[in-house]
mmCIF file of C-alpha atoms (C1' of nucleotides) and ligand atoms in Angstrom:
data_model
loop_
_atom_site.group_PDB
_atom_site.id
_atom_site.type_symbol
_atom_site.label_atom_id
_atom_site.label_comp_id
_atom_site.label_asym_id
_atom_site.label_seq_id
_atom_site.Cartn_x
_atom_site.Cartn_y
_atom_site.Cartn_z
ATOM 1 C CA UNK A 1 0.000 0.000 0.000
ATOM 2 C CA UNK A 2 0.980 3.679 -0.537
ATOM 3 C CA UNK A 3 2.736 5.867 1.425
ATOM 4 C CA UNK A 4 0.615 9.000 2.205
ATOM 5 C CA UNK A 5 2.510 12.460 1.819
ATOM 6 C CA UNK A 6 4.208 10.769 -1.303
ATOM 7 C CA UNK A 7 5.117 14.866 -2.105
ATOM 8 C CA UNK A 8 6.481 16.115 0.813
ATOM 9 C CA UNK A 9 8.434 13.228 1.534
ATOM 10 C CA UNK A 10 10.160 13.938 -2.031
ATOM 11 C CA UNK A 11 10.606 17.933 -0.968
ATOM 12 C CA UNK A 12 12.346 16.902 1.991
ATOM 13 C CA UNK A 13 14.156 14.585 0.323
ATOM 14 C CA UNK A 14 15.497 16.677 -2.344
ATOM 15 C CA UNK A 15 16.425 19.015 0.110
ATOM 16 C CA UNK A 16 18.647 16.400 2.269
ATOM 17 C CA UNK A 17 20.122 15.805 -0.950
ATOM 18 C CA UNK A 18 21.078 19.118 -1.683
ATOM 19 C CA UNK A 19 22.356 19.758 1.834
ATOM 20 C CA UNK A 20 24.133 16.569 2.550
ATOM 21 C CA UNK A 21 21.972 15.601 5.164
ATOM 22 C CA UNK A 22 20.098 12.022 5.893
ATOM 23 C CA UNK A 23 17.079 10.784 5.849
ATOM 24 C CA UNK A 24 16.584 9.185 9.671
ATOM 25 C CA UNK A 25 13.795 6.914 11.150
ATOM 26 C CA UNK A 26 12.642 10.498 13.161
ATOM 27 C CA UNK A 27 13.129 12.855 10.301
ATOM 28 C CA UNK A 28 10.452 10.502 8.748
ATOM 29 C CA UNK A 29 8.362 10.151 11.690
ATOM 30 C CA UNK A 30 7.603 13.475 12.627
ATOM 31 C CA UNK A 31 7.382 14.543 9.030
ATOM 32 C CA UNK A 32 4.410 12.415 8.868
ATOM 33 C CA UNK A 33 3.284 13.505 12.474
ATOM 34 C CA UNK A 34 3.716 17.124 11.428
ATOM 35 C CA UNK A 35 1.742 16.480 7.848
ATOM 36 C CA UNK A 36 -1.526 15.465 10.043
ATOM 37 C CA UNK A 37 -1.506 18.778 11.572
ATOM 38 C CA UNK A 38 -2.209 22.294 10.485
ATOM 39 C CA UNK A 39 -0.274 24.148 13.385
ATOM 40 C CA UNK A 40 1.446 22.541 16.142
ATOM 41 C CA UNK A 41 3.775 23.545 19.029
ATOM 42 C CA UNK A 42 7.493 22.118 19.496
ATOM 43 C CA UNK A 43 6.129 20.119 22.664
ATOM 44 C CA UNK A 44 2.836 19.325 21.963
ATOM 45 C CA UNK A 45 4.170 16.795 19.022
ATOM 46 C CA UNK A 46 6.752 15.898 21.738
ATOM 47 C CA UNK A 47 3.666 14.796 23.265
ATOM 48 C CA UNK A 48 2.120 13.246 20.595
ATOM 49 C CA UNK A 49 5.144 11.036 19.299
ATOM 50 C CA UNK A 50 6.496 9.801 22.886
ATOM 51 C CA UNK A 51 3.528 7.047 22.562
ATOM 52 C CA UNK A 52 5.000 6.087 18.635
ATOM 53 C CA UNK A 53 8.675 6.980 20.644
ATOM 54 C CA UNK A 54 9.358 7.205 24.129
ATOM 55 C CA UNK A 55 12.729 8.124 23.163
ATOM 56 C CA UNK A 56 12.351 10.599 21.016
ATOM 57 C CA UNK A 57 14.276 13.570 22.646
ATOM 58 C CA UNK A 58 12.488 17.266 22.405
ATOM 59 C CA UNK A 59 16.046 18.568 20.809
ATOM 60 C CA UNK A 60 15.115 16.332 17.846
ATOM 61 C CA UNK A 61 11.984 17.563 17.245
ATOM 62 C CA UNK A 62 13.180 21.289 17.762
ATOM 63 C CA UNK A 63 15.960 20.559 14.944
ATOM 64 C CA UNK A 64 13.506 18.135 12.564
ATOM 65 C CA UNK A 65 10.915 21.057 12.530
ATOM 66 C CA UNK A 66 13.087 23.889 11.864
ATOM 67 C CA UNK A 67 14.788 21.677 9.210
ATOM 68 C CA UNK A 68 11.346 21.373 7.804
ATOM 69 C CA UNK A 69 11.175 25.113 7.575
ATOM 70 C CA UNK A 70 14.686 25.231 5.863
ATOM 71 C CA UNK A 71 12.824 22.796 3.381
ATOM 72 C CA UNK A 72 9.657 25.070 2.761
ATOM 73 C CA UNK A 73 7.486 22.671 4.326
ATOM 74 C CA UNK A 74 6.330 24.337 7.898
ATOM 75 C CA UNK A 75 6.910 28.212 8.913
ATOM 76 C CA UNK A 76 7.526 28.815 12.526
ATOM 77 C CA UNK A 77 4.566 31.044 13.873
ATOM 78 C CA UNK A 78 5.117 32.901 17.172
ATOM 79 C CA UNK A 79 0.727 33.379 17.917
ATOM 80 C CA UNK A 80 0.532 35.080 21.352
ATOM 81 C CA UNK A 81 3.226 33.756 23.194
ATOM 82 C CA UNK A 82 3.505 30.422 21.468
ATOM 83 C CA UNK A 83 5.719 29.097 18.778
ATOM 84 C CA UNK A 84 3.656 26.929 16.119
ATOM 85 C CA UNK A 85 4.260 25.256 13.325
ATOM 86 C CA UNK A 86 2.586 26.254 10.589
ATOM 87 C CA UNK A 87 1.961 23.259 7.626
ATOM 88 C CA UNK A 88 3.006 25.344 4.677
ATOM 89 C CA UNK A 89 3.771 22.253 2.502
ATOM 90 C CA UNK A 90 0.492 21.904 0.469
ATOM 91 C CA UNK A 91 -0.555 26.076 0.513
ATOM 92 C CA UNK A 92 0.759 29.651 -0.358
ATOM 93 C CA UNK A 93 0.807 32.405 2.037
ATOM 94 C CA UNK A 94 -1.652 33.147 4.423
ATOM 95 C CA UNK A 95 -2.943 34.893 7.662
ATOM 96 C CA UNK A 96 -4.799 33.767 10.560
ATOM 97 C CA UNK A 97 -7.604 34.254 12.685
ATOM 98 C CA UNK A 98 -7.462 33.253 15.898
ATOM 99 C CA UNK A 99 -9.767 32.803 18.866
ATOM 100 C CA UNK A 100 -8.743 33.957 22.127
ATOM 101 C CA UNK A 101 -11.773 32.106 23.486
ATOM 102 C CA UNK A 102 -10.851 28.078 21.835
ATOM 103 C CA UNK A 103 -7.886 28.401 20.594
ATOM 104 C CA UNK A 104 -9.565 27.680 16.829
ATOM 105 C CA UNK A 105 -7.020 28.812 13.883
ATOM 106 C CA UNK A 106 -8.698 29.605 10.484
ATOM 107 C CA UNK A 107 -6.239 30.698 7.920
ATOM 108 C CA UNK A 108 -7.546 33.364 5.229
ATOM 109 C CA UNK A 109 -5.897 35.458 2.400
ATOM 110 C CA UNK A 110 -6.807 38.719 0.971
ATOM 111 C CA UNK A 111 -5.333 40.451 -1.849
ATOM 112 C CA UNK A 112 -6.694 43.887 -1.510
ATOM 113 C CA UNK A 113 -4.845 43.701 1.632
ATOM 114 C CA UNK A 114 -1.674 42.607 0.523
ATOM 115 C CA UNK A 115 -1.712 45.228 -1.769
ATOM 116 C CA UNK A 116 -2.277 48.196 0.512
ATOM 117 C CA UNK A 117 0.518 46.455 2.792
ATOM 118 C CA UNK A 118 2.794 46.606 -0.024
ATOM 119 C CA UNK A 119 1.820 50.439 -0.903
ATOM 120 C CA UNK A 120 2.443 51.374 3.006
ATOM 121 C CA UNK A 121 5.188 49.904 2.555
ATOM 122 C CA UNK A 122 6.538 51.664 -0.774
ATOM 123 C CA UNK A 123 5.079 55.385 0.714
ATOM 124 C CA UNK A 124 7.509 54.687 3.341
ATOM 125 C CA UNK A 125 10.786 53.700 1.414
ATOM 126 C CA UNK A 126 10.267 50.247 2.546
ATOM 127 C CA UNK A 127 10.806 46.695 0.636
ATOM 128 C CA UNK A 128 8.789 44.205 2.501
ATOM 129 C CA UNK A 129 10.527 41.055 2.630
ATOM 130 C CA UNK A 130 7.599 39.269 4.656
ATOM 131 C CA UNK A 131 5.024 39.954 7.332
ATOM 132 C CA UNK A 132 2.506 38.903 9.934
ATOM 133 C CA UNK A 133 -1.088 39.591 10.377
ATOM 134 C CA UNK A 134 -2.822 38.005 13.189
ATOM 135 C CA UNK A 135 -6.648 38.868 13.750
ATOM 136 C CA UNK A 136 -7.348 38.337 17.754
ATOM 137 C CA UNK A 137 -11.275 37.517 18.567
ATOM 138 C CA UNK A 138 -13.457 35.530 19.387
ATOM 139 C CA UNK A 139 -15.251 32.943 17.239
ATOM 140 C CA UNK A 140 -18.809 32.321 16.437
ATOM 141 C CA UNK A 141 -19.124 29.525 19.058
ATOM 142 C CA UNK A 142 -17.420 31.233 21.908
ATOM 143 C CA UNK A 143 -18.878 34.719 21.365
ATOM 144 C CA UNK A 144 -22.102 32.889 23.002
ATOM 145 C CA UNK B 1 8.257 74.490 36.943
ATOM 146 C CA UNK B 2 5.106 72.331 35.318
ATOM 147 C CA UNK B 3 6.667 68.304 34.721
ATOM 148 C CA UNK B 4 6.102 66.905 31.598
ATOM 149 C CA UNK B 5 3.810 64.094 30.625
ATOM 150 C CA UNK B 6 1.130 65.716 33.450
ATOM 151 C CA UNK B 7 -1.748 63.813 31.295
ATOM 152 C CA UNK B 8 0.271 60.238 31.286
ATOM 153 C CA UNK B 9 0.299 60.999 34.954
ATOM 154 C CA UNK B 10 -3.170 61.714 35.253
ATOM 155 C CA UNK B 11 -3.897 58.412 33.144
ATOM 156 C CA UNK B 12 -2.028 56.278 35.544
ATOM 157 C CA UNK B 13 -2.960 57.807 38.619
ATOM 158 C CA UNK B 14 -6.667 57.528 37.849
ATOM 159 C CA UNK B 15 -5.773 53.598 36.790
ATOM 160 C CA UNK B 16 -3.856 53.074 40.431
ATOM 161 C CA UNK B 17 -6.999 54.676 41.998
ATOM 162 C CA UNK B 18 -9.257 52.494 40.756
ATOM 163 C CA UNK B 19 -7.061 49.118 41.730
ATOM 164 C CA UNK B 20 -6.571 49.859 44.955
ATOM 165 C CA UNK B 21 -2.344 50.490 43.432
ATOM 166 C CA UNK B 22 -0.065 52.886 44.972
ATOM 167 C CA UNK B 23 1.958 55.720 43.554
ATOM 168 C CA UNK B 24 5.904 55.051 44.263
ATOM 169 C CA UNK B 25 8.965 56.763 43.136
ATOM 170 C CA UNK B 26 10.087 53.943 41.085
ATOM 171 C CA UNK B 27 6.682 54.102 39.208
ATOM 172 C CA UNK B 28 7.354 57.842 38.531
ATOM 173 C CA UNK B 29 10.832 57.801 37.366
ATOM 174 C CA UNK B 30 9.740 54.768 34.900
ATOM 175 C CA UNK B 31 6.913 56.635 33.396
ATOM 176 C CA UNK B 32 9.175 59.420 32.567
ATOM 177 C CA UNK B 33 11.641 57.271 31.203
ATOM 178 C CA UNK B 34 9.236 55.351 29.121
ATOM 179 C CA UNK B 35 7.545 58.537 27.941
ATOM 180 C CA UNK B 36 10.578 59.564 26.520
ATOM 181 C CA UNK B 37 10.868 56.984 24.083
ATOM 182 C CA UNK B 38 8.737 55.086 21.433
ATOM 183 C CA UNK B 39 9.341 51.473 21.818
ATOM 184 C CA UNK B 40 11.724 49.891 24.344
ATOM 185 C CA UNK B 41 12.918 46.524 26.067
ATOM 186 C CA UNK B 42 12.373 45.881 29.659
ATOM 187 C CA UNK B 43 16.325 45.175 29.249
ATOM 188 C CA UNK B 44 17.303 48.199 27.588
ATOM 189 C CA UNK B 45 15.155 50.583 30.112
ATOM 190 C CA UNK B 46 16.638 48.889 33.061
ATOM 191 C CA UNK B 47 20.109 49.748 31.925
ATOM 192 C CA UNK B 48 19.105 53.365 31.261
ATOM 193 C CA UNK B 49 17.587 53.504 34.720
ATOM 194 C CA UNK B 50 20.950 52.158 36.739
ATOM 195 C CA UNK B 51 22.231 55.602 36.644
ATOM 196 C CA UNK B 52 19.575 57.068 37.900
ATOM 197 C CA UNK B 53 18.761 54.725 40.440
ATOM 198 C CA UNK B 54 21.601 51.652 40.382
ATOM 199 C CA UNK B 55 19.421 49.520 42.737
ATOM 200 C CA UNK B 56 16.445 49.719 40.758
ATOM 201 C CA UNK B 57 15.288 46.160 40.337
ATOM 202 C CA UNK B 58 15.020 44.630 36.375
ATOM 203 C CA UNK B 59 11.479 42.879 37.569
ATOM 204 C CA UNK B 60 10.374 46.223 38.999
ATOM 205 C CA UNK B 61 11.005 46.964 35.745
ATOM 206 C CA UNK B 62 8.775 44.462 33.819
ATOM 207 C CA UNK B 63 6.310 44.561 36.696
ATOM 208 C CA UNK B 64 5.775 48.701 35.633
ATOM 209 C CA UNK B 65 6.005 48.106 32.378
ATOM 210 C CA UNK B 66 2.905 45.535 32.645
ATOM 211 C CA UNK B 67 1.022 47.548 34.809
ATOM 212 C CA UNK B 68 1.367 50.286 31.845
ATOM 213 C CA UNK B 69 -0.127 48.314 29.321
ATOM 214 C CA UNK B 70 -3.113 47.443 32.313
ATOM 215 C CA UNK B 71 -3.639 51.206 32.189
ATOM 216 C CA UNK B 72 -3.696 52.088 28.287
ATOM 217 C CA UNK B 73 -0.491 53.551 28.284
ATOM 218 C CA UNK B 74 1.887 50.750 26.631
ATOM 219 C CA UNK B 75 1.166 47.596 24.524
ATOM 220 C CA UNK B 76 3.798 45.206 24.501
ATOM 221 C CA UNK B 77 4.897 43.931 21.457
ATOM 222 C CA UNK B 78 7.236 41.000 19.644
ATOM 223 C CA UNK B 79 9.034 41.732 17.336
ATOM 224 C CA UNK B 80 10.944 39.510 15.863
ATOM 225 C CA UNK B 81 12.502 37.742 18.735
ATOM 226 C CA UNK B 82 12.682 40.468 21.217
ATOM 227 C CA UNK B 83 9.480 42.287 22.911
ATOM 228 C CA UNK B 84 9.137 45.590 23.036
ATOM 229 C CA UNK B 85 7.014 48.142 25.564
ATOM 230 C CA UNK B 86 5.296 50.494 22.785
ATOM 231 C CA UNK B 87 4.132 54.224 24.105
ATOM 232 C CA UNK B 88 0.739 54.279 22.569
ATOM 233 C CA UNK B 89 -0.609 56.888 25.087
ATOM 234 C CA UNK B 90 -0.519 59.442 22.727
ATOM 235 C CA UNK B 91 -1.437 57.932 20.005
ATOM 236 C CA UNK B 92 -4.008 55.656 18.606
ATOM 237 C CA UNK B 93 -4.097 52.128 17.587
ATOM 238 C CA UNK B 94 -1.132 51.643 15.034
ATOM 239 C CA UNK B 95 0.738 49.083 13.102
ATOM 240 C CA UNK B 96 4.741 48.737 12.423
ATOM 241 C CA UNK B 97 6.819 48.536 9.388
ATOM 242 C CA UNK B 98 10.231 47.265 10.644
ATOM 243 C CA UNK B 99 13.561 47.237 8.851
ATOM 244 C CA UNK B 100 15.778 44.315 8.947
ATOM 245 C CA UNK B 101 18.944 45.918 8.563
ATOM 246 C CA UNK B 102 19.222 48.790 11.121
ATOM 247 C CA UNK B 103 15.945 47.559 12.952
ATOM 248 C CA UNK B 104 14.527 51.223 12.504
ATOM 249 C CA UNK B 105 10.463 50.937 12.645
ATOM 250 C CA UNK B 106 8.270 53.105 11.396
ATOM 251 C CA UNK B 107 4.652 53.571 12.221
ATOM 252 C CA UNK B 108 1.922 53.490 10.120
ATOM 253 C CA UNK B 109 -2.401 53.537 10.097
ATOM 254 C CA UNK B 110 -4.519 52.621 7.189
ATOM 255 C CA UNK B 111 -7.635 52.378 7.791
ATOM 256 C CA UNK B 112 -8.737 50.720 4.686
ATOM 257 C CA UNK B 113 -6.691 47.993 6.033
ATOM 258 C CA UNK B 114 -8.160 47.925 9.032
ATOM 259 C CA UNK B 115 -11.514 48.194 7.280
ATOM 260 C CA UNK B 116 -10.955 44.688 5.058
ATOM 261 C CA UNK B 117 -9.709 43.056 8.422
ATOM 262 C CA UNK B 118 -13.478 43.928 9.816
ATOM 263 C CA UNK B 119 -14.921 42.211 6.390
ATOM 264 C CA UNK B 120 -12.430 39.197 7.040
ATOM 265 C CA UNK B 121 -13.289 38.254 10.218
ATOM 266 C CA UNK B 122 -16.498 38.660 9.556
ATOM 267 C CA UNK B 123 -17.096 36.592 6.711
ATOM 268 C CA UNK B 124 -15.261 33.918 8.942
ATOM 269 C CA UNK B 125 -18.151 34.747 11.429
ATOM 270 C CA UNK B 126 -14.561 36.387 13.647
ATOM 271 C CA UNK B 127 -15.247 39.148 16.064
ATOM 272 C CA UNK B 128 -12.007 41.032 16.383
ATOM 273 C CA UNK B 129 -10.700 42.044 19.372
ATOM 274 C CA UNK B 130 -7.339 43.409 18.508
ATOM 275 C CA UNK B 131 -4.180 42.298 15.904
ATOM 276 C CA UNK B 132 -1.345 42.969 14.730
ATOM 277 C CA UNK B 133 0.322 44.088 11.467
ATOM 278 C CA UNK B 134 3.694 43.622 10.803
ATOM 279 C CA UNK B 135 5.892 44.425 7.599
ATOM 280 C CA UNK B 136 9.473 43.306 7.773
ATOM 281 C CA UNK B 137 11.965 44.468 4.997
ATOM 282 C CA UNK B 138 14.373 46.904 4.392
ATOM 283 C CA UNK B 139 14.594 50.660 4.431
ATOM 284 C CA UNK B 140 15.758 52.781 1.737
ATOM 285 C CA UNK B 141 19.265 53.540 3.787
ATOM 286 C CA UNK B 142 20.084 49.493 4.108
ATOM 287 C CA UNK B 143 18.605 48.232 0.556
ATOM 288 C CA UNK B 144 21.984 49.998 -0.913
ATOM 289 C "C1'" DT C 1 1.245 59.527 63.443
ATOM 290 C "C1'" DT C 2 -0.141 54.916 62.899
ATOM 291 C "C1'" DG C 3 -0.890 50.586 60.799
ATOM 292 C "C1'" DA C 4 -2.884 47.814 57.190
ATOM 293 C "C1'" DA C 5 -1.911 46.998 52.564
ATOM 294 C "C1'" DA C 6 0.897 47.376 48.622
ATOM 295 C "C1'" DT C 7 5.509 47.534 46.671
ATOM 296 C "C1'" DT C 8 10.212 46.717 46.190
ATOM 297 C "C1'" DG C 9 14.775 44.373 45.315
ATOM 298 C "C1'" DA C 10 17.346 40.287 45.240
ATOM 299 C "C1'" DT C 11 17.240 36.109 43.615
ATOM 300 C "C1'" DA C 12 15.096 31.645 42.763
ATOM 301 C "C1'" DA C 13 12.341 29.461 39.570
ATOM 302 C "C1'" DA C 14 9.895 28.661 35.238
ATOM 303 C "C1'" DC C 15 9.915 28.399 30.451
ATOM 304 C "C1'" DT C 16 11.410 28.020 25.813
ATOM 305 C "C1'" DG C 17 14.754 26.959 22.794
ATOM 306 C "C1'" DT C 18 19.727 25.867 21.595
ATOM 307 C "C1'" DC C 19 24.271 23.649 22.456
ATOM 308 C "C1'" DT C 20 27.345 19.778 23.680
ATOM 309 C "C1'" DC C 21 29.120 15.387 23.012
ATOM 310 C "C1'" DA C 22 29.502 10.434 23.191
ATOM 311 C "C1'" DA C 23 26.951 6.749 21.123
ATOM 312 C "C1'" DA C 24 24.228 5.239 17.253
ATOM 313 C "C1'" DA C 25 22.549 5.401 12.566
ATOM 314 C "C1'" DT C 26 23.119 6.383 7.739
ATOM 315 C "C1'" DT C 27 25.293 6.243 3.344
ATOM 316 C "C1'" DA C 28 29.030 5.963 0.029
ATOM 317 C "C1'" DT C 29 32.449 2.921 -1.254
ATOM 318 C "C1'" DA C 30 34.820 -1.300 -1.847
ATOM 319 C "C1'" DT D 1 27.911 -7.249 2.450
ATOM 320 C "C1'" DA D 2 31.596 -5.126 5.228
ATOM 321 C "C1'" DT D 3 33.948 -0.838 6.153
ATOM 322 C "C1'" DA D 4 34.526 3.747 7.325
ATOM 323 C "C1'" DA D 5 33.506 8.585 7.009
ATOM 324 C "C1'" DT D 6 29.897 11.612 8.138
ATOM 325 C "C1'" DT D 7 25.688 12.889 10.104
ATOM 326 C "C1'" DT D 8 22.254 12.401 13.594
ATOM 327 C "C1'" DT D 9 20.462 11.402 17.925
ATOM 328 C "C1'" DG D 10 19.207 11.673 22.951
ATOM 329 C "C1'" DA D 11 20.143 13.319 27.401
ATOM 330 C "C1'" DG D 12 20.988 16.873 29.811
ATOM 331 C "C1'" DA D 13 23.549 21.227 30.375
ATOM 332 C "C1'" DC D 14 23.022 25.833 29.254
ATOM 333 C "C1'" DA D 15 21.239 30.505 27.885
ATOM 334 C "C1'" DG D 16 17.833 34.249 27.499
ATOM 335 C "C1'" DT D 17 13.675 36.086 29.040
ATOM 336 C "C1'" DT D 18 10.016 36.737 32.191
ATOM 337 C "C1'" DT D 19 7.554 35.640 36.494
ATOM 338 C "C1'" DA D 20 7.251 34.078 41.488
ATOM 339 C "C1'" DT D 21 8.791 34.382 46.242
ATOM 340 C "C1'" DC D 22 9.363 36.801 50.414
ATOM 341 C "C1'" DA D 23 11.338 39.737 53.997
ATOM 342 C "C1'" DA D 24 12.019 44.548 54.344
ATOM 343 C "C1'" DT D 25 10.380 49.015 53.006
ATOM 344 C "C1'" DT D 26 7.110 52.421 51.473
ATOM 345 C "C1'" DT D 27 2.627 54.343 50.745
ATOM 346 C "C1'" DC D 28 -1.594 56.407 52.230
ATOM 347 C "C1'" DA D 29 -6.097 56.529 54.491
ATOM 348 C "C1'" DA D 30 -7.767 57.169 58.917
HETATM 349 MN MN1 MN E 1 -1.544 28.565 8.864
HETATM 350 MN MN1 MN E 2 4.511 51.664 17.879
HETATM 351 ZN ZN1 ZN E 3 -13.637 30.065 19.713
HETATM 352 ZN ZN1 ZN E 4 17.127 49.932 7.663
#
DNA sequence: TTGAAATTGATAAACTGTCTCAAAATTATA
DNA sequence: TATAATTTTGAGACAGTTTATCAATTTCAA
């Protein structure tokens, strides 16, 4: 039977190629781990995989998930006071909503305002390399 | 001879009032000191503060700093990796544009922006309570 | 002026993330 | 497949930032 995340298991390849780097029993692990999620903390998957892992130290993950971002697969996201990691693999860029009240993530884009960011920008002598934009609220369910 | 920032004062004053909160001399001379400047590390202050007072305490420090942002007066913000106390009692809600190279930021509004923010959240059903904009890149002076 | 309540300073502790290094795993080569 | 060079791992030490603790001090209402 076949392999799920057939393509990102290829980008990450390619890029171990490129970098001299290995391809390791973890690396593979938490790639698929990390694939089932949309935006996960550091220690939450350290959570997650010590039942696949007990092993598995918290350094690993820390270097397999910022590896991941050298690959263009994840983005770190620093939301409130917490670093997540954002699964970037299968999407473009995009912004988030998030509720203070459950903790729900929904991800959005909007062109008009990625314009007007980039014309800010431009009034201002500025090249924008990247940026954030975080919407704080409440949801639908929680307003209630 | 009138002080300066009498309506900051006023602000906090009224705040400490009505929290049963005290008035000290350290809370004084760190209001001044954070009036005087637009965005600032609880690090960098308590440096500038040893010479005027070499035995004020750093969490003195952060505790003030917090209890500004209680009152309206600061926001604290992270940029990048570092957080910084922003002065935003003068001034209205605001967004950064911050510069990679010599870290200079630059302050901007747009409320059209702000507007399409409204429409995204709610079209995601979202009530905002606050966010935050930020455009990293380079300035004129550090893109030669 | 007094005394209850809040604040302070010094430092311990918490927290998040990175570094170190010996042991283990991977991969190229023979 | 065996060998050996190179990379990776796991455990814990370490570093940077912010908060908690607590006895001593200060504030302020009565
Ligand atoms: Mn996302
Ligand atoms: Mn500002
Ligand atoms: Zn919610
Ligand atoms: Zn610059």
């Amino acid at each position: 039977m076949p392999h799920k995340h057939v393509k990102e298991m290829e980008a990450l390849k390619e890029h171990l190629g490129k970098h001299q780097l290995k391809l390791t029993r973890q690396r593979e692990l938490i790639l698929n781990a990390f694939l089932r999620q949309e935006h996960i903390t550091a220690e939450a998957m350290y959570h997650q995989l010590a039942k696949a892992d007990p092993h598995l130290g918290l350094a690993t993950i820390y270097r397999t998930l910022n590896l991941f971002c050298d690959a263009g697969l994840a983005q770190a996201r620093h939301f409130g006071s917490q670093t997540k990691y954002d699964n970037v693999s299968h999407k473009g860029h995009h912004d988030h909503l998030i509720c203070t009240g459950c903790e729900k993530i929904v991800e959005f884009e909007n062109e008009e305002i990625e314009r007007l960011q980039e014309e800010v920008a431009a009034r201002n002598g500025f090249t924008i390399k990247n940026h954030r934009l975080e919407l704080y609220g409440l949801c639908s369910s929680c307003r209630h």
